[in-house]
């Protein structure tokens, strides 16, 4: 395997706190990174970099780990432009929300759905995202959920079964029957393609008992739980996520003190999705409160056609710093190492020996520019699995 040194890095974010007492980011100034194959094998001061087969001059740019987007909904067809326009214009709109996307997704071909995922994956990669999770949830039949996950598995290893997104329109008068389907035939068909099982535990979707049954059934099939929790109001989602050792409780907008304490004392990551609040003009999650309690926080895009149609992790970082009480360091950590924790991965979200060689060069001397210069395309180059891809 050939080796490559990236030298003359103004500021290297390693996410190894042992390297820097002042920041969890483990910053190294005037740094270098050595890649061998698909792994990082050395980091340190540029002047001490070992000899390698190839060399890349970073030109005084900052280097950060590739972003880890641990929550997205990319298996869909169509969009909901009219719904968004009406919402932002203060007009009523009742065209069906998620059900609109369900109809379009069911009507789409496999090739159309795969091309859509590839399009958004490429879009995210250009913005520095090197790992992403995505879910089903817009098919809501055994056949459509299984094909969504089969297609997703062709694009990422982080695939989530979300048959319990909403009660299928086909079961509008029989929600209990739909839960039986989600925990039975649909789960059987979907489990071979997925790593995770998720449920939208919210008023109007699935209550605590239904969510528990769905997550428990998924776990019995070898899928690990994650939960859409406490987005629209207070509810049992966060407590259930911690109880079942879910990797992540996602949204976490409306939390009681008991919810915050549970997150701080458990292993479940609080994944915050500021794109959803931005796109719906909803209440911002209080990241400061969660962080100060000692809980682990991740940031993700929630990329979906209804409530957060963005694939930009830099945009979410800027929102988290501006409106959710996070510092630039905390936001970057949460968008990289935090996302890795939400996926229970130790090989991504950091630039340290042994980690997968996923890293981003910014057209800036510091990662702080991600929040300092919102909306500016700062990604200069991206390495994924040790290969330069942007």
Coordinates of C-alpha atoms in Angstrom, one line a residue:
X1 CA 0.0 0.0 0.0
X2 CA 1.2 3.5 -0.8
X3 CA 1.6 6.2 1.8
X4 CA 0.5 9.8 1.5
X5 CA 1.5 12.7 3.7
X6 CA -0.8 15.8 3.9
X7 CA 1.5 18.5 5.2
X8 CA 1.4 22.2 6.0
X9 CA -2.0 22.0 7.8
X10 CA -2.6 25.2 9.7
X11 CA -4.9 23.5 12.3
X12 CA -5.6 19.8 12.5
X13 CA -8.7 18.7 14.4
X14 CA -8.0 15.1 15.6
X15 CA -10.8 14.8 18.1
X16 CA -8.3 13.2 20.5
X17 CA -8.6 15.3 23.6
X18 CA -5.4 13.9 25.1
X19 CA -3.5 16.0 22.6
X20 CA -4.8 19.4 23.7
X21 CA -5.8 20.3 27.3
X22 CA -7.8 23.3 26.2
X23 CA -10.2 21.6 23.7
X24 CA -11.8 18.2 23.1
X25 CA -10.9 18.7 19.5
X26 CA -7.2 17.7 20.1
X27 CA -5.9 20.5 17.9
X28 CA -2.4 20.3 16.4
X29 CA -1.0 23.4 14.8
X30 CA 1.3 23.3 11.7
X31 CA 0.4 19.7 11.4
X32 CA 0.6 16.7 9.0
X33 CA -1.4 13.5 8.5
X34 CA 0.0 10.3 7.0
X35 CA -2.4 7.9 5.2
X36 CA -1.7 4.3 4.3
X37 CA -4.3 2.5 2.4
X38 CA -7.7 3.5 3.9
X39 CA -6.3 4.3 7.4
X40 CA -4.6 7.1 9.2
X41 CA -1.2 5.9 10.4
X42 CA 0.4 9.1 11.8
X43 CA -0.4 12.6 12.9
X44 CA 1.8 15.3 14.4
X45 CA 3.8 18.4 13.6
X46 CA 4.4 18.9 9.9
X47 CA 8.2 19.2 10.4
X48 CA 8.3 15.7 12.0
X49 CA 6.3 13.9 9.3
X50 CA 7.9 10.6 8.1
X51 CA 8.9 10.0 4.5
X52 CA 6.0 8.8 2.3
X53 CA 5.4 7.8 -1.3
X54 CA 3.3 10.8 -2.0
X55 CA 2.9 14.3 -0.5
X56 CA 0.1 16.8 -0.6
X57 CA 0.6 20.4 0.5
X58 CA -2.5 21.7 2.4
X59 CA -1.4 25.2 1.8
X60 CA -2.1 26.4 5.3
X61 CA -5.7 25.2 5.4
X62 CA -7.5 23.6 8.3
X63 CA -8.1 19.8 8.3
X64 CA -11.1 18.2 10.1
X65 CA -12.6 14.7 10.2
X66 CA -15.2 13.9 7.6
X67 CA -18.6 14.8 8.8
X68 CA -20.8 11.9 10.1
X69 CA -24.4 12.5 9.3
X70 CA -26.2 10.0 11.5
X71 CA -29.8 10.8 10.7
X72 CA -31.3 11.2 7.2
X73 CA -34.3 10.1 5.1
X74 CA -33.0 9.8 1.5
X75 CA -35.1 6.9 0.2
X76 CA -37.9 9.0 -1.3
X77 CA -39.2 10.4 -4.6
X78 CA -40.6 13.9 -5.4
X79 CA -40.4 16.9 -3.1
X80 CA -42.8 19.1 -1.1
X81 CA -42.0 22.5 -2.5
X82 CA -45.6 23.7 -2.4
X83 CA -45.9 22.6 1.3
X84 CA -42.7 24.5 2.3
X85 CA -43.8 27.6 0.3
X86 CA -47.2 27.6 2.0
X87 CA -45.6 27.2 5.4
X88 CA -43.1 30.0 4.9
X89 CA -45.9 32.2 3.4
X90 CA -48.3 31.7 6.3
X91 CA -50.9 29.9 4.2
X92 CA -52.8 26.8 5.3
X93 CA -51.7 23.6 3.4
X94 CA -53.3 20.2 3.6
X95 CA -51.9 18.2 0.8
X96 CA -50.8 15.3 3.0
X97 CA -47.3 15.8 4.3
X98 CA -45.5 12.5 4.7
X99 CA -48.4 10.8 2.8
X100 CA -47.5 12.8 -0.3
X101 CA -44.0 11.5 -0.2
X102 CA -45.3 7.9 0.4
X103 CA -47.4 8.1 -2.7
X104 CA -44.5 9.4 -4.8
X105 CA -42.0 6.9 -3.4
X106 CA -44.3 3.9 -4.0
X107 CA -44.7 5.0 -7.6
X108 CA -41.0 5.4 -8.3
X109 CA -38.8 2.7 -9.9
X110 CA -35.9 1.2 -8.1
X111 CA -33.5 3.0 -10.5
X112 CA -35.2 6.3 -9.7
X113 CA -34.9 5.8 -6.0
X114 CA -31.2 4.7 -6.3
X115 CA -30.4 7.7 -8.5
X116 CA -31.9 10.0 -5.9
X117 CA -29.9 8.5 -3.1
X118 CA -26.7 8.8 -5.2
X119 CA -27.5 12.4 -6.0
X120 CA -27.9 13.5 -2.4
X121 CA -24.9 11.4 -1.3
X122 CA -22.7 13.2 -3.9
X123 CA -24.2 16.5 -2.8
X124 CA -23.3 15.7 0.9
X125 CA -19.8 14.5 0.0
X126 CA -19.0 17.8 -1.7
X127 CA -19.8 19.4 1.6
X128 CA -17.6 17.1 3.6
X129 CA -19.9 14.3 4.7
X130 CA -18.0 11.0 4.4
X131 CA -20.4 8.8 6.5
X132 CA -24.2 8.9 6.5
X133 CA -27.1 6.9 7.8
X134 CA -30.4 6.7 6.0
X135 CA -33.8 5.2 6.7
X136 CA -36.8 3.7 5.0
X137 CA -40.2 5.1 6.0
X138 CA -41.7 6.4 2.8
X139 CA -43.0 3.0 1.5
X140 CA -45.0 1.7 4.5
X141 CA -45.8 -1.6 2.8
X142 CA -43.7 -4.8 3.1
X143 CA -42.5 -4.7 -0.5
X144 CA -41.7 -0.9 -0.5
X145 CA -40.0 -0.8 2.8
X146 CA -37.8 -3.9 1.9
X147 CA -36.8 -2.4 -1.5
X148 CA -36.0 0.9 0.1
X149 CA -33.6 -0.7 2.5
X150 CA -32.1 -3.0 -0.2
X151 CA -31.4 0.1 -2.3
X152 CA -30.0 2.0 0.7
X153 CA -27.6 -0.8 1.5
X154 CA -26.1 -0.4 -1.9
X155 CA -25.0 3.1 -0.9
X156 CA -24.2 3.0 2.9
X157 CA -23.6 0.5 5.6
X158 CA -25.7 2.5 8.1
X159 CA -29.2 1.5 7.1
X160 CA -32.2 2.0 9.4
X161 CA -35.6 0.2 9.2
X162 CA -38.3 2.9 9.8
X163 CA -41.5 1.1 8.9
X164 CA -42.8 2.9 12.0
X165 CA -42.6 6.4 10.5
X166 CA -46.3 7.0 10.6
X167 CA -49.2 4.6 10.5
X168 CA -49.6 3.6 6.8
X169 CA -52.6 5.2 5.1
X170 CA -53.7 1.7 4.2
X171 CA -54.1 1.0 8.0
X172 CA -55.6 4.4 9.0
X173 CA -58.5 2.7 10.7
X174 CA -56.4 -0.1 12.2
X175 CA -53.2 1.2 13.8
X176 CA -52.8 -1.9 15.9
X177 CA -52.9 -4.0 12.7
X178 CA -50.1 -1.8 11.3
X179 CA -48.0 -2.3 14.4
X180 CA -48.5 -6.1 13.9
X181 CA -47.3 -5.7 10.3
X182 CA -44.3 -3.6 11.3
X183 CA -43.2 -6.1 13.9
X184 CA -44.1 -9.2 11.8
X185 CA -43.9 -9.6 8.0
X186 CA -42.4 -6.2 7.3
X187 CA -39.7 -6.7 9.9
X188 CA -38.9 -10.2 8.5
X189 CA -38.5 -8.7 5.0
X190 CA -36.5 -5.7 6.1
X191 CA -34.1 -7.0 8.7
X192 CA -31.6 -8.6 6.3
X193 CA -30.8 -5.2 4.8
X194 CA -30.7 -3.0 8.0
X195 CA -28.4 -2.4 11.0
X196 CA -30.9 -0.3 13.0
X197 CA -34.6 -0.1 13.8
X198 CA -36.3 3.2 14.4
X199 CA -39.7 4.5 15.4
X200 CA -41.4 7.9 15.4
X201 CA -42.5 8.0 19.0
X202 CA -44.8 11.0 19.0
X203 CA -48.4 12.0 19.4
X204 CA -50.0 11.3 16.1
X205 CA -47.5 8.6 15.2
X206 CA -46.7 5.8 17.7
X207 CA -47.2 5.9 21.5
X208 CA -44.8 4.6 24.1
X209 CA -46.3 1.1 24.2
X210 CA -46.3 0.8 20.4
X211 CA -42.8 2.1 20.2
X212 CA -41.6 -0.4 22.8
X213 CA -43.1 -3.3 20.9
X214 CA -41.6 -2.2 17.6
X215 CA -38.1 -1.6 19.0
X216 CA -38.2 -4.8 21.0
X217 CA -39.2 -6.8 18.0
X218 CA -36.4 -5.2 15.9
X219 CA -33.9 -6.0 18.6
X220 CA -34.9 -9.6 18.6
X221 CA -34.1 -9.7 14.9
X222 CA -30.6 -8.3 15.6
X223 CA -31.3 -4.6 14.8
X224 CA -30.2 -2.0 17.3
X225 CA -32.7 0.7 18.4
X226 CA -32.7 4.4 17.6
X227 CA -35.7 6.6 18.3
X228 CA -37.3 9.8 16.9
X229 CA -38.0 11.3 20.3
X230 CA -39.5 14.4 21.8
X231 CA -39.6 16.5 18.6
X232 CA -43.1 17.9 18.7
X233 CA -43.8 17.8 22.4
X234 CA -43.0 16.1 25.7
X235 CA -43.4 12.3 25.5
X236 CA -41.9 9.0 26.4
X237 CA -39.4 8.8 23.5
X238 CA -36.2 9.8 25.3
X239 CA -36.9 7.7 28.4
X240 CA -37.7 4.7 26.2
X241 CA -34.5 5.2 24.2
X242 CA -32.3 5.2 27.3
X243 CA -34.2 2.3 28.8
X244 CA -33.6 0.2 25.7
X245 CA -30.0 1.4 25.3
X246 CA -30.8 3.0 21.9
X247 CA -27.8 4.4 20.2
X248 CA -29.5 7.7 19.7
X249 CA -32.5 9.7 20.7
X250 CA -33.1 12.1 17.8
X251 CA -34.6 15.6 17.9
X252 CA -34.8 16.0 21.7
X253 CA -36.5 19.4 21.3
X254 CA -38.9 19.1 24.3
X255 CA -37.2 17.7 27.3
X256 CA -38.0 17.5 31.0
X257 CA -35.3 17.5 33.6
X258 CA -35.8 13.8 34.0
X259 CA -35.2 13.3 30.2
X260 CA -32.0 15.3 30.4
X261 CA -30.8 13.3 33.5
X262 CA -31.6 10.1 31.7
X263 CA -29.5 11.1 28.7
X264 CA -26.6 12.2 30.9
X265 CA -26.6 8.9 32.9
X266 CA -27.2 6.5 29.9
X267 CA -25.3 5.6 26.8
X268 CA -27.8 7.1 24.4
X269 CA -26.6 10.0 22.3
X270 CA -28.9 13.1 21.9
X271 CA -28.9 13.8 18.2
X272 CA -30.0 17.3 17.4
X273 CA -31.4 18.2 14.0
X274 CA -31.4 22.0 13.6
X275 CA -32.4 21.9 10.0
X276 CA -35.9 20.7 11.1
X277 CA -36.4 23.6 13.4
X278 CA -35.1 26.0 10.7
X279 CA -37.4 24.7 8.1
X280 CA -40.5 24.6 10.3
X281 CA -39.9 27.7 12.4
X282 CA -40.1 25.5 15.5
X283 CA -38.5 25.8 18.9
X284 CA -34.8 25.2 18.9
X285 CA -33.4 22.3 21.0
X286 CA -31.5 23.6 24.0
X287 CA -28.1 22.0 23.3
X288 CA -26.5 24.0 26.1
X289 CA -28.7 22.4 28.7
X290 CA -28.0 18.9 27.4
X291 CA -24.3 19.4 27.2
X292 CA -24.0 21.0 30.6
X293 CA -25.7 18.0 32.1
X294 CA -23.0 15.8 30.7
X295 CA -24.8 14.0 27.9
X296 CA -23.3 13.3 24.5
X297 CA -24.6 15.3 21.6
X298 CA -24.5 14.7 17.9
X299 CA -25.5 17.0 15.1
X300 CA -27.1 15.8 11.9
X301 CA -29.1 17.1 8.9
X302 CA -32.3 15.1 9.1
X303 CA -32.3 15.5 5.3
X304 CA -35.8 14.7 4.1
X305 CA -38.2 16.3 1.6
X306 CA -40.7 17.6 4.2
X307 CA -39.1 19.2 7.2
X308 CA -35.4 19.5 6.6
X309 CA -34.4 19.4 2.9
X310 CA -30.7 20.1 3.5
X311 CA -27.7 17.8 3.1
X312 CA -25.3 20.4 4.5
X313 CA -23.6 19.6 7.8
X314 CA -21.7 23.0 7.7
X315 CA -25.1 24.7 7.7
X316 CA -26.3 22.7 10.7
X317 CA -23.1 23.6 12.5
X318 CA -23.7 27.3 11.9
X319 CA -27.3 26.9 13.2
X320 CA -26.2 25.1 16.3
X321 CA -23.7 27.8 17.2
X322 CA -26.0 30.7 16.4
X323 CA -29.3 29.4 17.8
X324 CA -28.7 26.3 20.1
X325 CA -26.0 27.6 22.5
X326 CA -23.1 25.5 21.2
X327 CA -19.6 26.7 20.8
X328 CA -17.9 26.2 17.5
X329 CA -15.7 23.5 19.0
X330 CA -18.7 21.7 20.4
X331 CA -20.6 21.9 17.2
X332 CA -17.8 20.5 15.1
X333 CA -17.2 17.7 17.6
X334 CA -20.9 16.8 17.5
X335 CA -20.9 16.8 13.7
X336 CA -18.0 14.4 13.6
X337 CA -17.2 12.4 16.8
X338 CA -20.7 12.9 18.1
X339 CA -22.2 11.4 14.9
X340 CA -19.8 8.5 15.2
X341 CA -21.0 7.9 18.8
X342 CA -24.6 8.0 17.6
X343 CA -23.7 5.2 15.2
X344 CA -21.6 3.4 17.8
X345 CA -18.5 3.6 15.6
X346 CA -14.9 4.2 16.8
X347 CA -13.3 4.1 13.4
X348 CA -14.7 7.4 12.0
X349 CA -15.2 11.0 13.3
X350 CA -11.6 11.4 14.3
X351 CA -8.1 11.8 12.7
X352 CA -5.9 9.5 14.7
X353 CA -3.8 6.4 14.0
X354 CA -6.0 3.5 13.2
X355 CA -9.0 5.6 12.2
X356 CA -10.5 5.4 8.7
X357 CA -8.9 8.1 6.5
X358 CA -11.9 10.3 6.1
X359 CA -10.9 14.0 6.3
X360 CA -11.7 17.4 4.9
X361 CA -9.5 20.4 4.0
X362 CA -11.2 23.7 4.5
X363 CA -10.5 26.9 2.5
X364 CA -9.9 28.5 5.9
X365 CA -7.2 28.4 8.6
X366 CA -9.5 27.2 11.3
X367 CA -12.6 25.1 11.7
X368 CA -14.3 28.0 13.4
X369 CA -14.9 29.5 9.9
X370 CA -17.7 26.9 9.5
X371 CA -19.8 29.0 11.9
X372 CA -18.0 32.3 11.3
X373 CA -18.7 32.2 7.5
X374 CA -22.2 30.5 7.3
X375 CA -23.3 29.6 3.8
X376 CA -19.9 29.9 2.2
X377 CA -18.6 26.8 0.4
X378 CA -15.4 26.2 2.4
X379 CA -14.7 22.6 1.5
X380 CA -11.5 22.4 -0.6
X381 CA -10.8 18.7 -0.7
X382 CA -12.2 15.5 0.8
X383 CA -10.6 12.1 1.4
X384 CA -12.8 9.1 2.0
X385 CA -11.5 5.7 2.8
X386 CA -8.0 7.1 2.1
X387 CA -8.9 8.3 -1.5
X388 CA -9.2 11.9 -2.5
X389 CA -12.8 12.1 -3.8
X390 CA -13.3 15.9 -4.0

